[in-house]
Amino acid sequence: MNASPEVIFRALSIQEEITQWFPDQAILEPKVGGKIKFTFFSKGAKPVDRDFFPEGEIIEFVPNKKLSYTWTPQDIPDFPRTIVTWSLEQIGQNKTRVTMIHSGFTGKPHELFKEHSYGWDYFANRLAEYCKKK
């Protein structure tokens, strides 16, 4: 991404910035053990075609390098406990390699994996555009 790790990490970990590119509402306590709760309201279009309420807990918080949290949508029965990990590596001036992994999907591949994959592609592009302007 065309931004420093500091700019990107702020966009990932500060509630007021997260809502500029990701959910409609965000609660994020920026520390290990901190709670996260995101609210996405359906606007009748993809990527969110229904209201969506993932919650979790921060399991890694390394400023400007790594943010990892559990991800459990409250509105999807039997959703496996998954983990979202953002890793940042500076590769030049105002250039950062961002690696995002959403792991823990169990069982055979299914619609939830495809849905999340599509959503993450969409929001990663929004994150890149948001950070480029900072």
PDB file of C-alpha atoms in Angstrom:
ATOM      1  CA  MET A   1       0.000   0.000   0.000  1.00  0.00           C
ATOM      2  CA  ASN A   2       1.104   3.528  -0.638  1.00  0.00           C
ATOM      3  CA  ALA A   3       1.259   4.577   3.022  1.00  0.00           C
ATOM      4  CA  SER A   4       3.514   4.128   6.030  1.00  0.00           C
ATOM      5  CA  PRO A   5       2.941   1.318   8.550  1.00  0.00           C
ATOM      6  CA  GLU A   6       1.985   4.000  11.102  1.00  0.00           C
ATOM      7  CA  VAL A   7      -0.827   5.362   8.905  1.00  0.00           C
ATOM      8  CA  ILE A   8      -2.143   1.887   8.107  1.00  0.00           C
ATOM      9  CA  PHE A   9      -1.967   0.679  11.714  1.00  0.00           C
ATOM     10  CA  ARG A  10      -3.952   3.722  12.861  1.00  0.00           C
ATOM     11  CA  ALA A  11      -6.574   2.948  10.200  1.00  0.00           C
ATOM     12  CA  LEU A  12      -6.785  -0.616  11.539  1.00  0.00           C
ATOM     13  CA  SER A  13      -6.811   0.148  15.256  1.00  0.00           C
ATOM     14  CA  ILE A  14      -8.462   3.515  15.970  1.00  0.00           C
ATOM     15  CA  GLN A  15     -12.260   3.381  16.087  1.00  0.00           C
ATOM     16  CA  GLU A  16     -12.777   6.733  14.377  1.00  0.00           C
ATOM     17  CA  GLU A  17     -10.516   5.733  11.500  1.00  0.00           C
ATOM     18  CA  ILE A  18     -11.822   2.171  11.111  1.00  0.00           C
ATOM     19  CA  THR A  19     -15.296   3.471  10.305  1.00  0.00           C
ATOM     20  CA  GLN A  20     -13.910   5.560   7.439  1.00  0.00           C
ATOM     21  CA  TRP A  21     -13.222   2.431   5.375  1.00  0.00           C
ATOM     22  CA  PHE A  22     -14.649  -0.657   7.107  1.00  0.00           C
ATOM     23  CA  PRO A  23     -17.741  -1.048   9.331  1.00  0.00           C
ATOM     24  CA  ASP A  24     -20.481   1.478   9.968  1.00  0.00           C
ATOM     25  CA  GLN A  25     -19.758   1.347  13.701  1.00  0.00           C
ATOM     26  CA  ALA A  26     -16.696   0.078  15.554  1.00  0.00           C
ATOM     27  CA  ILE A  27     -15.651  -0.667  19.084  1.00  0.00           C
ATOM     28  CA  LEU A  28     -12.000  -1.613  19.407  1.00  0.00           C
ATOM     29  CA  GLU A  29     -10.044  -1.577  22.658  1.00  0.00           C
ATOM     30  CA  PRO A  30      -6.433  -1.239  21.406  1.00  0.00           C
ATOM     31  CA  LYS A  31      -4.649  -3.774  23.627  1.00  0.00           C
ATOM     32  CA  VAL A  32      -4.221  -7.525  23.988  1.00  0.00           C
ATOM     33  CA  GLY A  33      -7.439  -8.795  25.542  1.00  0.00           C
ATOM     34  CA  GLY A  34      -9.345  -5.777  24.231  1.00  0.00           C
ATOM     35  CA  LYS A  35     -12.771  -6.310  22.735  1.00  0.00           C
ATOM     36  CA  ILE A  36     -13.770  -5.650  19.159  1.00  0.00           C
ATOM     37  CA  LYS A  37     -17.285  -5.262  17.866  1.00  0.00           C
ATOM     38  CA  PHE A  38     -18.092  -4.174  14.344  1.00  0.00           C
ATOM     39  CA  THR A  39     -21.507  -3.314  12.935  1.00  0.00           C
ATOM     40  CA  PHE A  40     -22.184  -3.399   9.222  1.00  0.00           C
ATOM     41  CA  PHE A  41     -25.603  -2.178   8.120  1.00  0.00           C
ATOM     42  CA  SER A  42     -27.066  -3.532   4.914  1.00  0.00           C
ATOM     43  CA  LYS A  43     -27.537  -0.943   2.264  1.00  0.00           C
ATOM     44  CA  GLY A  44     -29.098  -3.518  -0.032  1.00  0.00           C
ATOM     45  CA  ALA A  45     -25.887  -4.053  -1.989  1.00  0.00           C
ATOM     46  CA  LYS A  46     -22.750  -6.142  -1.855  1.00  0.00           C
ATOM     47  CA  PRO A  47     -20.474  -6.714  -0.056  1.00  0.00           C
ATOM     48  CA  VAL A  48     -22.922  -6.555   2.868  1.00  0.00           C
ATOM     49  CA  ASP A  49     -26.384  -7.669   1.829  1.00  0.00           C
ATOM     50  CA  ARG A  50     -27.643  -8.065   5.409  1.00  0.00           C
ATOM     51  CA  ASP A  51     -26.844  -6.489   8.772  1.00  0.00           C
ATOM     52  CA  PHE A  52     -23.693  -8.132  10.148  1.00  0.00           C
ATOM     53  CA  PHE A  53     -22.243  -8.057  13.687  1.00  0.00           C
ATOM     54  CA  PRO A  54     -18.824  -9.705  14.150  1.00  0.00           C
ATOM     55  CA  GLU A  55     -17.259  -9.574  17.621  1.00  0.00           C
ATOM     56  CA  GLY A  56     -14.002 -10.767  19.075  1.00  0.00           C
ATOM     57  CA  GLU A  57     -10.977 -10.174  21.227  1.00  0.00           C
ATOM     58  CA  ILE A  58      -7.560  -8.818  20.334  1.00  0.00           C
ATOM     59  CA  ILE A  59      -4.924 -11.535  20.666  1.00  0.00           C
ATOM     60  CA  GLU A  60      -1.908  -9.631  19.241  1.00  0.00           C
ATOM     61  CA  PHE A  61      -1.320  -5.888  19.259  1.00  0.00           C
ATOM     62  CA  VAL A  62       2.119  -4.789  18.065  1.00  0.00           C
ATOM     63  CA  PRO A  63       1.923  -1.120  17.015  1.00  0.00           C
ATOM     64  CA  ASN A  64       2.744  -0.519  13.361  1.00  0.00           C
ATOM     65  CA  LYS A  65       3.498  -4.229  12.810  1.00  0.00           C
ATOM     66  CA  LYS A  66       0.679  -6.621  13.681  1.00  0.00           C
ATOM     67  CA  LEU A  67      -2.959  -6.723  14.771  1.00  0.00           C
ATOM     68  CA  SER A  68      -4.775  -9.993  15.305  1.00  0.00           C
ATOM     69  CA  TYR A  69      -8.255 -10.658  16.681  1.00  0.00           C
ATOM     70  CA  THR A  70     -10.845 -13.373  16.900  1.00  0.00           C
ATOM     71  CA  TRP A  71     -13.836 -12.983  14.585  1.00  0.00           C
ATOM     72  CA  THR A  72     -17.232 -14.397  15.512  1.00  0.00           C
ATOM     73  CA  PRO A  73     -20.316 -13.080  13.723  1.00  0.00           C
ATOM     74  CA  GLN A  74     -23.130 -13.030  16.274  1.00  0.00           C
ATOM     75  CA  ASP A  75     -25.806 -13.472  13.630  1.00  0.00           C
ATOM     76  CA  ILE A  76     -24.454 -16.629  11.956  1.00  0.00           C
ATOM     77  CA  PRO A  77     -25.162 -19.866  13.849  1.00  0.00           C
ATOM     78  CA  ASP A  78     -22.324 -22.421  14.015  1.00  0.00           C
ATOM     79  CA  PHE A  79     -19.752 -20.014  12.584  1.00  0.00           C
ATOM     80  CA  PRO A  80     -16.312 -21.379  13.530  1.00  0.00           C
ATOM     81  CA  ARG A  81     -13.978 -19.338  15.776  1.00  0.00           C
ATOM     82  CA  THR A  82     -11.794 -17.629  13.220  1.00  0.00           C
ATOM     83  CA  ILE A  83      -8.866 -15.239  13.505  1.00  0.00           C
ATOM     84  CA  VAL A  84      -8.128 -12.128  11.453  1.00  0.00           C
ATOM     85  CA  THR A  85      -4.447 -11.128  11.334  1.00  0.00           C
ATOM     86  CA  TRP A  86      -3.040  -7.980   9.752  1.00  0.00           C
ATOM     87  CA  SER A  87       0.765  -7.900   9.328  1.00  0.00           C
ATOM     88  CA  LEU A  88       2.581  -4.762   8.163  1.00  0.00           C
ATOM     89  CA  GLU A  89       6.079  -4.609   6.692  1.00  0.00           C
ATOM     90  CA  GLN A  90       7.649  -1.363   5.517  1.00  0.00           C
ATOM     91  CA  ILE A  91       9.211  -1.918   2.088  1.00  0.00           C
ATOM     92  CA  GLY A  92      10.037   1.674   1.143  1.00  0.00           C
ATOM     93  CA  GLN A  93       9.239   5.247   1.962  1.00  0.00           C
ATOM     94  CA  ASN A  94       5.452   5.387   2.322  1.00  0.00           C
ATOM     95  CA  LYS A  95       5.211   1.823   1.018  1.00  0.00           C
ATOM     96  CA  THR A  96       3.976  -1.038   3.179  1.00  0.00           C
ATOM     97  CA  ARG A  97       3.347  -4.683   2.418  1.00  0.00           C
ATOM     98  CA  VAL A  98       0.065  -5.561   4.103  1.00  0.00           C
ATOM     99  CA  THR A  99      -0.726  -9.220   4.613  1.00  0.00           C
ATOM    100  CA  MET A 100      -4.183 -10.092   5.895  1.00  0.00           C
ATOM    101  CA  ILE A 101      -5.074 -13.655   6.781  1.00  0.00           C
ATOM    102  CA  HIS A 102      -8.501 -14.790   7.961  1.00  0.00           C
ATOM    103  CA  SER A 103      -7.897 -18.293   9.294  1.00  0.00           C
ATOM    104  CA  GLY A 104      -9.871 -20.965  11.087  1.00  0.00           C
ATOM    105  CA  PHE A 105     -12.588 -21.831   8.611  1.00  0.00           C
ATOM    106  CA  THR A 106     -13.322 -25.489   9.257  1.00  0.00           C
ATOM    107  CA  GLY A 107     -15.140 -28.211   7.393  1.00  0.00           C
ATOM    108  CA  LYS A 108     -15.630 -28.280   3.667  1.00  0.00           C
ATOM    109  CA  PRO A 109     -15.430 -24.995   1.754  1.00  0.00           C
ATOM    110  CA  HIS A 110     -18.736 -23.238   1.907  1.00  0.00           C
ATOM    111  CA  GLU A 111     -20.543 -20.007   1.191  1.00  0.00           C
ATOM    112  CA  LEU A 112     -19.294 -18.284   4.367  1.00  0.00           C
ATOM    113  CA  PHE A 113     -15.684 -18.573   3.232  1.00  0.00           C
ATOM    114  CA  LYS A 114     -16.520 -17.206  -0.223  1.00  0.00           C
ATOM    115  CA  GLU A 115     -18.599 -14.399   1.297  1.00  0.00           C
ATOM    116  CA  HIS A 116     -15.765 -13.349   3.605  1.00  0.00           C
ATOM    117  CA  SER A 117     -13.161 -13.594   0.849  1.00  0.00           C
ATOM    118  CA  TYR A 118     -15.214 -11.288  -1.366  1.00  0.00           C
ATOM    119  CA  GLY A 119     -15.779  -8.868   1.523  1.00  0.00           C
ATOM    120  CA  TRP A 120     -12.093  -8.726   2.490  1.00  0.00           C
ATOM    121  CA  ASP A 121     -11.093  -7.956  -1.122  1.00  0.00           C
ATOM    122  CA  TYR A 122     -13.588  -5.103  -1.178  1.00  0.00           C
ATOM    123  CA  PHE A 123     -12.531  -3.660   2.178  1.00  0.00           C
ATOM    124  CA  ALA A 124      -8.780  -4.073   1.538  1.00  0.00           C
ATOM    125  CA  ASN A 125      -9.202  -1.829  -1.499  1.00  0.00           C
ATOM    126  CA  ARG A 126     -11.103   0.710   0.617  1.00  0.00           C
ATOM    127  CA  LEU A 127      -8.305   0.586   3.229  1.00  0.00           C
ATOM    128  CA  ALA A 128      -5.670   1.233   0.540  1.00  0.00           C
ATOM    129  CA  GLU A 129      -7.631   4.200  -0.852  1.00  0.00           C
ATOM    130  CA  TYR A 130      -8.231   5.636   2.629  1.00  0.00           C
ATOM    131  CA  CYS A 131      -4.575   5.351   3.674  1.00  0.00           C
ATOM    132  CA  LYS A 132      -3.274   6.787   0.414  1.00  0.00           C
ATOM    133  CA  LYS A 133      -5.103  10.058   1.223  1.00  0.00           C
ATOM    134  CA  LYS A 134      -3.609  10.365   4.729  1.00  0.00           C
TER     135      LYS A 134
END
